[in-house]
Short mmCIF file of C-alpha atoms in Angstrom, two decimals:
data_model
loop_
_atom_site.label_atom_id
_atom_site.label_comp_id
_atom_site.label_asym_id
_atom_site.label_seq_id
_atom_site.Cartn_x
_atom_site.Cartn_y
_atom_site.Cartn_z
CA MET A 1 -16.69 -14.11 -8.34
CA ASP A 2 -13.49 -15.59 -6.63
CA SER A 3 -14.50 -18.98 -5.21
CA LYS A 4 -12.95 -18.03 -1.94
CA LEU A 5 -14.62 -14.67 -1.63
CA LEU A 6 -17.98 -16.02 -2.62
CA SER A 7 -17.84 -18.84 0.13
CA ILE A 8 -17.22 -16.28 2.66
CA TYR A 9 -19.82 -14.45 1.57
CA LYS A 10 -22.20 -17.29 1.74
CA ARG A 11 -21.31 -18.15 5.40
CA LEU A 12 -21.94 -14.34 6.34
CA SER A 13 -25.36 -14.67 4.56
CA SER A 14 -25.81 -17.66 6.63
CA ASN A 15 -24.96 -15.98 9.87
CA LEU A 16 -27.05 -13.01 8.94
CA LYS A 17 -30.10 -15.26 8.54
CA TRP A 18 -29.44 -17.15 11.55
CA THR A 19 -28.66 -13.89 13.86
CA SER A 20 -32.00 -12.52 12.45
CA GLN A 21 -33.99 -15.45 13.37
CA THR A 22 -32.38 -15.83 16.78
CA THR A 23 -33.14 -12.26 17.48
CA ARG A 24 -36.60 -12.46 16.53
CA SER A 25 -37.08 -15.50 18.44
CA SER A 26 -35.47 -14.14 21.88
CA MET A 27 -37.68 -10.84 21.36
CA SER A 28 -40.77 -12.92 20.93
CA THR A 29 -40.17 -14.65 24.46
CA THR A 30 -39.64 -11.42 26.29
CA THR A 31 -41.74 -8.80 24.85
CA THR A 32 -44.85 -7.37 26.50
CA THR A 33 -48.33 -7.99 25.51
CA ALA A 34 -48.62 -4.40 23.81
CA THR A 35 -45.67 -5.55 21.77
CA ASN A 36 -47.24 -8.72 20.75
CA LYS A 37 -50.45 -7.10 19.66
CA LYS A 38 -48.48 -4.78 17.75
CA LYS A 39 -46.45 -7.46 15.93
CA LYS A 40 -49.83 -9.04 15.00
CA SER A 41 -51.30 -6.40 13.27
CA LYS A 42 -48.05 -5.86 11.38
CA PRO A 43 -48.59 -6.32 7.67
CA SER A 44 -46.41 -9.01 5.95
CA ASN A 45 -44.85 -6.66 3.56
CA SER A 46 -43.67 -4.01 5.83
CA ILE A 47 -39.91 -3.04 6.39
CA PRO A 48 -37.64 -4.95 8.69
CA ASN A 49 -37.75 -4.17 12.41
CA LYS A 50 -35.28 -1.17 12.39
CA ALA A 51 -34.09 -2.47 15.66
CA LEU A 52 -32.43 -5.07 13.77
CA ILE A 53 -30.74 -3.16 10.94
CA PRO A 54 -27.90 -1.91 13.25
CA LYS A 55 -27.02 -5.49 14.02
CA MET A 56 -26.92 -6.27 10.34
CA ASN A 57 -24.75 -3.32 9.62
CA ARG A 58 -22.54 -4.42 12.54
CA LYS A 59 -22.18 -7.78 10.42
CA LEU A 60 -21.72 -6.21 7.05
CA ARG A 61 -18.85 -3.82 8.53
CA HIS A 62 -17.29 -6.71 10.31
CA PHE A 63 -17.21 -8.74 6.84
CA LEU A 64 -16.04 -5.59 5.09
CA PHE A 65 -13.30 -4.57 7.51
CA SER A 66 -12.22 -7.98 8.71
CA GLU A 67 -12.56 -10.02 5.64
CA CYS A 68 -12.32 -7.74 2.54
CA LEU A 69 -9.73 -5.23 4.02
CA PRO A 70 -6.75 -7.55 5.06
CA PHE A 71 -4.41 -9.58 3.03
CA PRO A 72 -4.93 -11.68 0.64
CA PHE A 73 -8.27 -9.80 -0.67
CA ASN A 74 -6.54 -6.69 -1.27
CA ASN A 75 -6.81 -7.10 -5.07
CA GLN A 76 -10.36 -8.61 -5.26
CA SER A 77 -13.09 -6.52 -6.78
CA LEU A 78 -15.66 -5.75 -4.20
CA ILE A 79 -18.37 -4.80 -6.48
CA PRO A 80 -19.94 -8.30 -6.69
CA ILE A 81 -20.39 -8.32 -3.17
CA LEU A 82 -21.71 -4.77 -3.13
CA ASP A 83 -24.27 -5.87 -5.95
CA LYS A 84 -25.35 -8.87 -4.19
CA TRP A 85 -25.96 -6.81 -0.86
CA ASP A 86 -27.79 -4.35 -2.97
CA LYS A 87 -29.96 -6.72 -4.75
CA GLU A 88 -30.70 -8.57 -1.35
CA ASN A 89 -31.43 -5.40 0.38
CA LYS A 90 -28.64 -5.93 3.14
CA GLY A 91 -29.14 -2.80 4.69
CA MET A 92 -26.13 -1.02 3.74
CA THR A 93 -25.67 2.89 4.71
CA LYS A 94 -23.85 5.74 3.30
CA PHE A 95 -21.77 5.58 6.42
CA ASP A 96 -20.97 2.09 5.93
CA LEU A 97 -20.05 2.87 2.30
CA LYS A 98 -18.07 5.75 3.26
CA GLY A 99 -16.35 4.17 6.03
CA LEU A 100 -15.24 1.51 3.60
CA ILE A 101 -13.80 3.88 1.21
CA TYR A 102 -12.02 5.59 4.10
CA LYS A 103 -10.54 2.46 5.35
CA LEU A 104 -9.33 1.39 1.76
CA ARG A 105 -7.74 4.90 1.21
CA GLY A 106 -5.87 4.73 4.45
CA ARG A 107 -4.37 1.23 3.50
CA SER A 108 -3.25 2.54 0.07
CA ARG A 109 -5.96 0.49 -1.77
CA PHE A 110 -6.91 3.03 -4.02
CA THR A 111 -8.19 0.89 -6.96
CA GLN A 112 -10.69 -0.74 -4.66
CA ALA A 113 -11.53 2.62 -3.00
CA LEU A 114 -12.24 4.20 -6.33
CA GLU A 115 -14.53 1.24 -7.67
CA VAL A 116 -16.62 1.42 -4.45
CA SER A 117 -16.69 5.20 -4.85
CA GLU A 118 -17.73 4.79 -8.49
CA TRP A 119 -20.31 2.16 -7.45
CA VAL A 120 -21.99 4.51 -5.26
CA ASP A 121 -22.22 7.33 -7.38
CA LYS A 122 -23.51 5.11 -10.20
CA LYS A 123 -26.14 3.56 -7.99
CA GLY A 124 -26.98 7.10 -6.56
CA VAL A 125 -26.76 5.56 -2.96
CA PHE A 126 -26.63 9.09 -1.68
CA ARG A 127 -26.09 12.47 -3.20
CA PHE A 128 -22.29 13.26 -3.59
CA LEU A 129 -21.21 16.20 -1.66
CA PRO A 130 -18.22 18.36 -2.39
CA GLY A 131 -15.96 16.27 -0.04
CA ASP A 132 -17.23 13.08 -1.71
CA HIS A 133 -16.10 14.57 -5.16
CA ALA A 134 -12.78 15.61 -3.95
CA VAL A 135 -12.00 12.07 -2.55
CA GLN A 136 -13.07 10.40 -5.96
CA LEU A 137 -10.85 13.04 -7.85
CA ASP A 138 -7.93 12.32 -5.49
CA LEU A 139 -8.71 8.52 -6.14
CA ILE A 140 -8.88 9.10 -9.90
CA ALA A 141 -5.48 10.65 -10.05
CA ARG A 142 -3.84 7.91 -8.08
CA VAL A 143 -5.28 5.19 -10.25
CA ARG A 144 -5.77 6.58 -13.74
CA GLY A 145 -3.41 9.31 -13.93
CA LEU A 146 -3.78 13.14 -13.93
CA ASP A 147 -5.44 13.17 -17.41
CA SER A 148 -8.34 11.24 -16.01
CA ALA A 149 -8.44 13.30 -12.91
CA GLU A 150 -8.51 16.59 -14.93
CA SER A 151 -11.18 15.33 -17.22
CA TYR A 152 -13.52 14.34 -14.03
CA PHE A 153 -12.74 17.86 -12.62
CA CYS A 154 -13.66 19.55 -16.08
CA ASN A 155 -17.08 17.66 -16.17
CA LEU A 156 -18.14 18.62 -12.66
CA SER A 157 -20.82 21.31 -12.46
CA ASP A 158 -19.60 25.02 -11.44
CA GLU A 159 -21.76 24.20 -8.14
CA ASP A 160 -19.51 21.30 -7.53
CA LYS A 161 -16.23 23.11 -8.18
CA THR A 162 -15.70 24.20 -4.83
CA GLN A 163 -12.74 25.06 -2.75
CA LYS A 164 -12.31 21.61 -1.82
CA ILE A 165 -12.29 20.13 -5.21
CA TYR A 166 -9.73 22.94 -6.30
CA GLY A 167 -7.34 22.20 -3.33
CA THR A 168 -7.68 18.50 -3.89
CA LEU A 169 -6.60 18.98 -7.70
CA CYS A 170 -3.89 21.25 -6.59
CA ASN A 171 -2.52 18.59 -4.25
CA CYS A 172 -2.69 15.89 -6.88
CA TYR A 173 -0.09 18.52 -8.97
CA ARG A 174 1.98 18.70 -5.71
CA ARG A 175 1.97 14.97 -5.15
CA GLU A 176 3.38 14.59 -8.94
CA GLY A 177 5.80 17.29 -8.81
CA LEU A 178 4.17 19.43 -11.48
CA THR A 179 5.43 22.70 -10.48
CA ASP A 180 3.82 24.87 -13.32
CA LYS A 181 0.56 23.39 -12.98
CA TYR A 182 0.42 23.74 -9.26
CA MET A 183 1.29 27.23 -9.34
CA SER A 184 -0.89 28.08 -12.12
CA LEU A 185 -3.75 26.43 -10.45
CA ARG A 186 -2.86 28.06 -7.13
CA GLN A 187 -2.93 31.48 -8.87
CA LYS A 188 -6.38 30.81 -10.14
CA MET A 189 -7.42 29.87 -6.48
CA LYS A 190 -6.03 33.13 -5.26
CA GLU A 191 -7.86 35.27 -7.75
CA MET A 192 -11.14 33.21 -6.77
CA GLY A 193 -10.48 33.98 -2.99
CA PHE A 194 -9.48 30.12 -2.29
CA VAL A 195 -5.99 30.70 -0.98
CA SER A 196 -6.26 32.12 2.46
CA THR A 197 -7.26 28.89 4.05
CA LEU A 198 -5.17 26.25 6.43
CA LEU A 199 -5.50 23.60 3.80
CA ASP A 200 -3.98 25.80 1.02
CA TYR A 201 -1.11 26.74 3.14
CA LYS A 202 -0.43 23.21 3.99
CA ASN A 203 -0.65 22.06 0.58
CA LEU A 204 2.10 24.77 -0.46
CA MET A 205 4.37 23.86 2.62
CA SER A 206 4.16 20.24 1.50
CA PHE A 207 4.86 21.22 -2.05
CA TYR A 208 8.09 22.80 -0.89
CA ALA A 209 9.06 20.00 1.54
CA SER A 210 8.75 17.42 -1.27
CA SER A 211 11.21 19.45 -3.50
CA ASN A 212 13.45 20.05 -0.57
CA GLU A 213 12.99 23.72 -0.51
CA HIS A 214 13.26 24.23 3.04
CA GLU A 215 13.68 27.95 3.38
CA LYS A 216 10.37 28.52 1.04
CA VAL A 217 8.59 25.98 3.74
CA HIS A 218 9.70 28.41 6.51
CA GLU A 219 8.47 31.28 4.24
CA VAL A 220 5.03 30.08 3.87
CA PHE A 221 4.83 29.23 7.56
CA SER A 222 5.63 32.72 8.41
CA GLN A 223 3.24 34.14 5.93
CA MET A 224 0.18 31.79 7.21
CA LYS A 225 0.69 33.18 10.90
CA ASP A 226 1.19 36.87 9.53
CA SER A 227 -2.27 36.38 7.43
CA GLY A 228 -4.02 35.43 10.71
CA VAL A 229 -4.15 31.60 10.08
CA SER A 230 -3.33 29.56 12.85
CA PRO A 231 -0.89 26.68 11.91
CA ASP A 232 -2.15 23.17 12.99
CA SER A 233 -0.14 20.15 14.22
CA PHE A 234 0.54 18.94 10.69
CA SER A 235 1.96 22.41 9.72
CA TYR A 236 4.40 22.34 12.55
CA GLU A 237 5.39 18.97 11.97
CA VAL A 238 6.12 19.74 8.25
CA CYS A 239 8.04 22.72 9.24
CA ILE A 240 10.16 20.87 12.12
CA ASN A 241 11.00 18.22 9.14
CA SER A 242 12.27 21.00 6.90
CA TYR A 243 14.45 22.32 9.95
CA GLY A 244 15.80 18.66 10.24
CA GLY A 245 16.35 18.47 6.63
CA ARG A 246 18.82 21.63 7.11
CA SER A 247 20.20 20.10 10.34
CA ASP A 248 18.98 23.10 12.26
CA VAL A 249 18.31 21.40 15.63
CA ASP A 250 17.85 24.77 17.30
CA GLY A 251 14.98 25.63 14.61
CA MET A 252 13.36 22.43 15.34
CA GLU A 253 13.20 22.78 19.10
CA ARG A 254 12.05 26.28 19.05
CA LEU A 255 8.95 25.06 17.06
CA LEU A 256 8.39 22.23 19.62
CA GLU A 257 8.37 24.99 22.49
CA GLU A 258 6.14 26.98 20.49
CA ILE A 259 3.46 24.32 19.73
CA GLU A 260 3.72 23.01 23.29
CA ASN A 261 2.89 26.39 24.56
CA ARG A 262 -0.25 26.65 22.51
CA THR A 263 -2.98 26.18 24.50
CA ASP A 264 -5.55 25.72 21.41
CA ILE A 265 -3.70 22.47 20.43
CA SER A 266 -3.64 19.37 22.20
CA MET A 267 -0.40 17.77 21.62
CA LYS A 268 -0.27 14.42 19.55
CA TRP A 269 2.16 11.77 19.48
CA ARG A 270 3.03 12.13 16.11
CA THR A 271 4.72 15.48 16.72
CA TYR A 272 7.07 13.78 19.10
CA SER A 273 7.74 11.08 16.65
CA VAL A 274 8.81 13.46 13.96
CA MET A 275 11.01 15.10 16.52
CA ALA A 276 12.74 11.90 17.47
CA ASN A 277 12.96 10.78 13.71
CA ASN A 278 14.82 13.95 12.81
CA TYR A 279 17.06 13.59 15.89
CA ILE A 280 17.90 9.78 14.81
CA LYS A 281 18.92 11.07 11.29
CA LEU A 282 21.13 13.51 12.99
CA GLY A 283 22.79 11.12 15.40
CA LEU A 284 21.25 12.65 18.26
CA SER A 285 20.38 9.28 20.42
CA ALA A 286 19.64 10.76 23.62
CA LYS A 287 17.47 13.59 22.56
CA ALA A 288 15.55 10.87 20.28
CA VAL A 289 15.08 8.63 23.30
CA ALA A 290 13.71 11.64 25.26
CA MET A 291 11.10 12.33 22.38
CA LEU A 292 10.10 8.84 22.36
CA LYS A 293 9.33 8.87 26.08
CA LYS A 294 7.33 11.98 25.41
CA GLN A 295 5.61 10.09 22.44
CA GLU A 296 4.82 6.99 24.55
CA GLU A 297 3.05 9.18 27.28
CA LYS A 298 0.62 10.38 24.60
CA LEU A 299 -0.42 6.94 23.51
CA ASN A 300 -3.38 4.98 24.54
CA SER A 301 -4.44 1.39 23.96
CA LYS A 302 -6.23 2.59 20.52
CA ASP A 303 -2.78 3.85 19.13
CA GLY A 304 -1.28 0.53 17.59
CA VAL A 305 0.38 2.65 15.01
CA GLY A 306 2.08 4.70 17.59
CA TYR A 307 3.51 1.68 19.24
CA ASN A 308 4.67 0.48 15.98
CA TYR A 309 6.55 3.44 15.44
CA LEU A 310 8.18 3.24 18.74
CA MET A 311 9.53 -0.32 18.11
CA SER A 312 10.72 0.77 14.60
CA ALA A 313 12.61 3.83 16.43
CA TYR A 314 14.22 1.93 18.94
CA GLY A 315 15.19 -0.44 16.41
CA ARG A 316 16.90 2.08 14.28
CA LEU A 317 18.60 3.38 17.54
CA GLY A 318 19.99 -0.16 18.11
CA ASN A 319 18.12 -0.16 21.85
CA LYS A 320 17.37 -3.71 22.47
CA THR A 321 16.06 -3.09 25.98
CA GLU A 322 13.52 -0.43 25.00
CA LEU A 323 12.48 -2.46 21.79
CA MET A 324 11.81 -5.51 23.90
CA ARG A 325 9.97 -3.69 26.62
CA VAL A 326 7.64 -1.99 24.07
CA TRP A 327 7.01 -5.27 22.21
CA GLU A 328 6.10 -7.07 25.37
CA LEU A 329 3.93 -3.89 26.14
CA VAL A 330 2.15 -4.24 22.56
CA LYS A 331 1.47 -7.98 23.20
CA VAL A 332 -0.29 -7.00 26.51
CA THR A 333 -2.36 -4.22 25.16
CA PHE A 334 -3.60 -5.28 22.05
CA LYS A 335 -5.48 -8.56 21.90
CA GLY A 336 -4.49 -9.25 18.29
CA TYR A 337 -1.34 -7.50 17.21
CA LYS A 338 -0.84 -7.39 13.54
CA SER A 339 1.66 -8.45 10.92
CA ARG A 340 2.61 -4.86 10.67
CA ASP A 341 4.10 -5.30 14.43
CA TYR A 342 5.67 -8.61 13.62
CA ALA A 343 7.33 -7.02 10.44
CA THR A 344 8.79 -4.21 12.54
CA ILE A 345 10.06 -6.38 15.37
CA VAL A 346 11.45 -9.03 13.06
CA GLY A 347 13.18 -6.35 10.97
CA ALA A 348 14.50 -4.58 14.09
CA TYR A 349 16.10 -7.91 15.52
CA ALA A 350 17.58 -8.70 12.05
CA ARG A 351 19.01 -5.36 12.02
CA LEU A 352 20.66 -5.70 15.31
CA GLY A 353 22.07 -8.93 14.23
CA GLU A 354 19.77 -10.97 16.50
CA LEU A 355 19.08 -13.52 13.90
CA GLU A 356 18.11 -16.54 15.75
CA GLU A 357 15.57 -14.07 17.76
CA ALA A 358 14.04 -12.97 14.47
CA GLU A 359 13.70 -16.43 13.08
CA LYS A 360 11.90 -17.43 16.33
CA LEU A 361 9.39 -14.41 16.00
CA LEU A 362 8.80 -15.14 12.40
CA LYS A 363 7.88 -18.83 13.45
CA GLU A 364 5.67 -17.38 15.99
CA TRP A 365 3.88 -15.05 13.49
CA ALA A 366 3.57 -18.03 10.83
CA SER A 367 1.78 -20.13 13.57
CA SER A 368 -0.40 -17.35 15.12
CA ILE A 369 -1.55 -15.39 12.08
CA THR A 370 -4.34 -16.76 9.43
CA LYS A 371 -4.03 -14.10 6.90
CA TYR A 372 -0.30 -14.04 5.79
CA ASP A 373 1.14 -10.93 4.89
CA PHE A 374 4.62 -11.79 3.68
CA GLN A 375 5.95 -8.36 4.19
CA VAL A 376 6.97 -9.86 7.65
CA ALA A 377 9.01 -12.61 5.87
CA ASN A 378 10.42 -10.33 3.32
CA VAL A 379 11.92 -7.86 5.81
CA ILE A 380 13.96 -10.89 7.35
CA LEU A 381 15.17 -11.88 4.00
CA MET A 382 16.22 -8.37 2.96
CA ARG A 383 18.32 -8.20 6.18
CA TYR A 384 19.92 -11.70 5.59
CA ILE A 385 20.80 -10.49 1.98
CA GLU A 386 22.30 -7.16 3.33
CA ARG A 387 24.61 -9.50 5.30
CA GLY A 388 25.26 -11.86 2.39
CA LEU A 389 23.52 -14.79 4.02
CA ILE A 390 21.60 -15.61 0.80
CA GLU A 391 21.54 -19.49 1.50
CA ARG A 392 20.14 -18.94 4.97
CA ALA A 393 17.43 -16.63 3.55
CA GLU A 394 16.34 -19.40 1.26
CA THR A 395 16.47 -21.75 3.92
CA VAL A 396 14.29 -19.63 6.02
CA LEU A 397 11.80 -18.96 3.28
CA GLN A 398 11.57 -22.81 2.47
CA ASP A 399 10.86 -23.51 5.98
CA LEU A 400 8.19 -20.95 6.13
CA VAL A 401 6.41 -22.30 2.89
CA THR A 402 6.26 -25.81 4.51
CA THR A 403 4.79 -24.53 7.57
CA VAL A 404 2.09 -22.15 5.98
CA MET A 405 1.60 -23.87 2.39
CA PHE A 406 1.88 -20.47 0.93
CA SER A 407 4.52 -17.95 -0.46
CA SER A 408 4.72 -14.71 -2.07
CA PRO A 409 6.32 -13.98 -5.52
CA ALA A 410 7.87 -10.76 -3.73
CA SER A 411 9.69 -13.34 -1.39
CA TRP A 412 11.23 -15.29 -4.22
CA ALA A 413 12.15 -12.23 -6.18
CA ILE A 414 13.90 -11.05 -3.06
CA LEU A 415 16.13 -14.29 -3.29
CA ALA A 416 16.61 -13.86 -6.86
CA SER A 417 18.13 -10.36 -6.52
CA GLY A 418 20.39 -11.88 -3.62
CA TYR A 419 21.84 -14.51 -5.96
CA GLU A 420 22.29 -11.99 -8.75
CA GLN A 421 24.50 -9.69 -6.36
CA LYS A 422 26.53 -12.73 -5.74
CA ASP A 423 26.74 -13.46 -9.72
CA GLU A 424 25.04 -16.96 -9.22
CA MET A 425 22.76 -16.60 -12.22
CA GLU A 426 21.48 -19.91 -12.15
CA ASN A 427 20.18 -19.64 -8.68
CA ALA A 428 19.01 -16.33 -9.48
CA THR A 429 16.93 -17.58 -12.65
CA ARG A 430 15.47 -20.58 -10.46
CA CYS A 431 14.15 -18.39 -7.77
CA MET A 432 12.60 -15.61 -10.38
CA LYS A 433 11.05 -18.67 -11.91
CA ASN A 434 9.39 -19.59 -8.71
CA ALA A 435 8.43 -15.93 -8.46
CA LEU A 436 6.59 -15.74 -11.71
CA GLN A 437 5.00 -19.21 -10.79
CA GLN A 438 3.55 -17.89 -7.79
CA HIS A 439 2.05 -14.75 -9.48
CA GLU A 440 -1.62 -14.44 -9.79
CA SER A 441 -3.42 -12.30 -12.23
CA GLY A 442 -4.29 -8.99 -11.01
CA LYS A 443 -1.95 -8.96 -8.05
CA TRP A 444 0.07 -5.93 -7.11
CA TRP A 445 3.52 -7.58 -7.59
CA LEU A 446 5.64 -6.94 -10.76
CA PRO A 447 9.38 -8.09 -11.30
CA ASP A 448 12.30 -5.85 -11.32
CA ALA A 449 12.90 -4.70 -14.90
CA LYS A 450 16.90 -4.42 -14.55
CA LEU A 451 16.86 -7.89 -12.88
CA ILE A 452 14.59 -9.46 -15.44
CA GLY A 453 16.77 -8.11 -18.17
CA LEU A 454 20.00 -9.51 -16.35
CA ILE A 455 18.31 -12.93 -16.27
CA LEU A 456 17.14 -12.87 -19.84
CA SER A 457 20.58 -11.94 -20.85
CA TRP A 458 22.22 -14.67 -19.10
CA LEU A 459 19.52 -17.30 -20.36
CA GLY A 460 20.11 -16.05 -23.99
CA HIS A 461 23.99 -16.94 -23.46
CA ASN A 462 23.77 -20.01 -21.12
CA GLY A 463 19.96 -21.48 -20.99
CA GLU A 464 18.89 -24.51 -23.05
CA ILE A 465 16.04 -23.48 -25.49
CA GLU A 466 13.43 -25.41 -23.59
CA GLU A 467 14.48 -23.67 -20.32
CA VAL A 468 14.35 -20.27 -22.01
CA GLU A 469 10.88 -20.96 -23.47
CA THR A 470 9.60 -22.01 -20.25
CA PHE A 471 10.97 -18.76 -18.45
CA VAL A 472 9.70 -16.38 -21.01
CA GLY A 473 6.17 -18.16 -21.03
CA TYR A 474 5.81 -17.50 -17.32
CA LEU A 475 7.31 -13.96 -17.85
CA LYS A 476 4.70 -12.99 -20.50
CA ALA A 477 1.91 -13.83 -18.09
CA VAL A 478 3.13 -11.28 -15.71
CA ILE A 479 4.46 -8.24 -17.88
CA PRO A 480 3.85 -7.52 -21.70
CA VAL A 481 6.13 -9.24 -24.16
CA ASN A 482 9.34 -7.27 -25.13
CA ARG A 483 12.52 -7.43 -27.22
CA ASP A 484 14.71 -8.79 -24.67
CA MET A 485 12.58 -11.88 -24.16
CA TYR A 486 12.62 -12.40 -27.98
CA HIS A 487 16.62 -11.82 -27.93
CA ALA A 488 16.76 -14.56 -25.14
CA LEU A 489 14.96 -16.96 -27.26
CA ILE A 490 17.16 -16.12 -30.62
CA LYS A 491 20.23 -16.40 -28.93
CA ALA A 492 19.29 -19.85 -27.21
CA SER A 493 17.78 -21.10 -30.66
CA ILE A 494 20.93 -20.07 -32.40
CA ARG A 495 23.19 -21.92 -29.83
CA GLY A 496 21.04 -24.97 -30.17
CA GLY A 497 21.33 -25.09 -33.94
CA LYS A 498 17.61 -24.28 -34.39
CA GLU A 499 15.77 -22.01 -36.85
CA VAL A 500 14.78 -18.44 -35.72
CA ASP A 501 12.13 -17.83 -38.63
CA GLY A 502 9.20 -18.61 -36.32
CA ILE A 503 10.74 -16.47 -33.44
CA LEU A 504 11.11 -13.32 -35.83
CA GLU A 505 7.47 -13.89 -37.18
CA SER A 506 6.23 -13.85 -33.68
CA MET A 507 8.22 -10.84 -32.97
CA LYS A 508 6.89 -9.08 -36.01
CA ALA A 509 3.27 -10.02 -34.95
CA ASP A 510 3.90 -8.65 -31.66
CA GLU A 511 4.92 -5.32 -33.25
CA ILE A 512 8.44 -5.18 -31.83
CA ASP A 513 10.78 -4.05 -34.53
CA GLU A 514 14.25 -5.34 -35.01
CA ASP A 515 16.79 -2.96 -33.50
CA GLU A 516 20.47 -2.91 -33.89
CA GLU A 517 21.04 -5.46 -31.26
CA THR A 518 18.52 -7.86 -32.98
CA LYS A 519 20.60 -7.43 -36.24
CA LYS A 520 23.85 -8.13 -34.54
CA ILE A 521 22.64 -11.25 -32.96
CA LEU A 522 21.24 -12.33 -36.46
CA CYS A 523 24.48 -11.26 -38.20
CA PHE A 524 26.65 -13.12 -35.97
CA ASN A 525 24.49 -16.38 -36.74
CA GLU A 526 25.02 -15.85 -40.37
CA THR A 527 28.90 -15.10 -40.34
CA LYS A 528 31.41 -17.84 -40.57
CA PRO A 529 34.00 -17.58 -37.73
CA ASP A 530 36.73 -16.01 -39.79
CA GLU A 531 34.53 -13.35 -41.38
CA VAL A 532 33.80 -9.83 -39.76
CA CYS A 533 30.16 -8.85 -39.16
CA GLU A 534 29.50 -5.18 -40.23
CA LEU A 535 26.46 -3.26 -39.31
#
């Protein structure tokens, strides 16, 4: 287990023991005589007092949701922790575990969500219901691909192959744009009587929306209403987006009026956000602001995401006054605003050209947050690069590294891309080398293949052999070895007057064949200046 994760677990275990002891001590001084008599007759091997279990579960949930979920533990396996809790009987319930899976899915942490789901299934913590199978099927498709998802589906019993399971597989096909498989499975569902539900219509609308077939979205929406299935908020929002994609403002507004007049639907802030987003895309700023005002009326103190959308929208509109107002509101409304909010406000200020204010907020973030999500820094770095201010971007990152004693490979890769755009390949190589050095095994970041190819090409023509070997060594720890790496090594060796036989042997051992480019490089090495190399 990762040492940092283990230390946190030990602290948690200690806290749990202390809490349990303290609670028992407190209870012993305040309980009645009858209670004391009951405690004396309690056998030593009986189960713990049930009144304590919810407190322990709250501690467990606190650890899971506040320590395991946030950055930087998003790539750590949670299985060692779950195994330890299971072994020590820490009082986990199916609601805790389902809640954890739900939270992980909501944060797009699909690998962790899948391992927890499979751990639950393997341990038999609770019997999987159709909904649990559907969740696992979706996670398998996202993590291991559709072949594995189809295999999981086929291995389910007929009893478990419910409408939810078919609908989930259908949705996986929709997400991957596999039209033939999607339509074939949908036809099978239709024959089984599974296609008259709201979920099926929503999936079909989303399928056509993802392929920009706006007319078909509207057709399905009409079919749904004609068949007696009442559209929900999501259905209206998909259809509104389709009208927006066709620049049909009247259609958008007609649907909004329709849903607002529905007495059986409680208007959500997301619907107004969808309207505002389409107005912004169409350049209708005044109408967008009107929708954002309506959105704000629907928000409450728990709608952090909604306020974040507001800031993002006002930033896109260039409305600094409203942006600042909402930001101040966020700071007052929420006790601990998140890196997500800082990323939005910093990006908005940078987009507006308020670079000094953006840097000020970045420093505020660095000094107030303990779990560093470098998405905040990356937002401002990208804005600087868009403006051609690559040197300033690097200064900002260097200052941030000095402050928090930590950096992200993605941040250095952004700088590398910026330097490459200015044709400063030496600096691009230096920054990418920093990115590769920052990378840890199993982390989510991977370098851009095109940028890596350009750097390797430049190194092959300009780098010293030791420099190329060092860079390739770092690169091989992050991505599989490839032909471009060997070409850079061969070119640098030839320029340095070194033999390349050893490199070619390694290339062969890695099962990388010599292609025409390889032969061309070797041919030029063997050809005298006044001779012609023919391939």
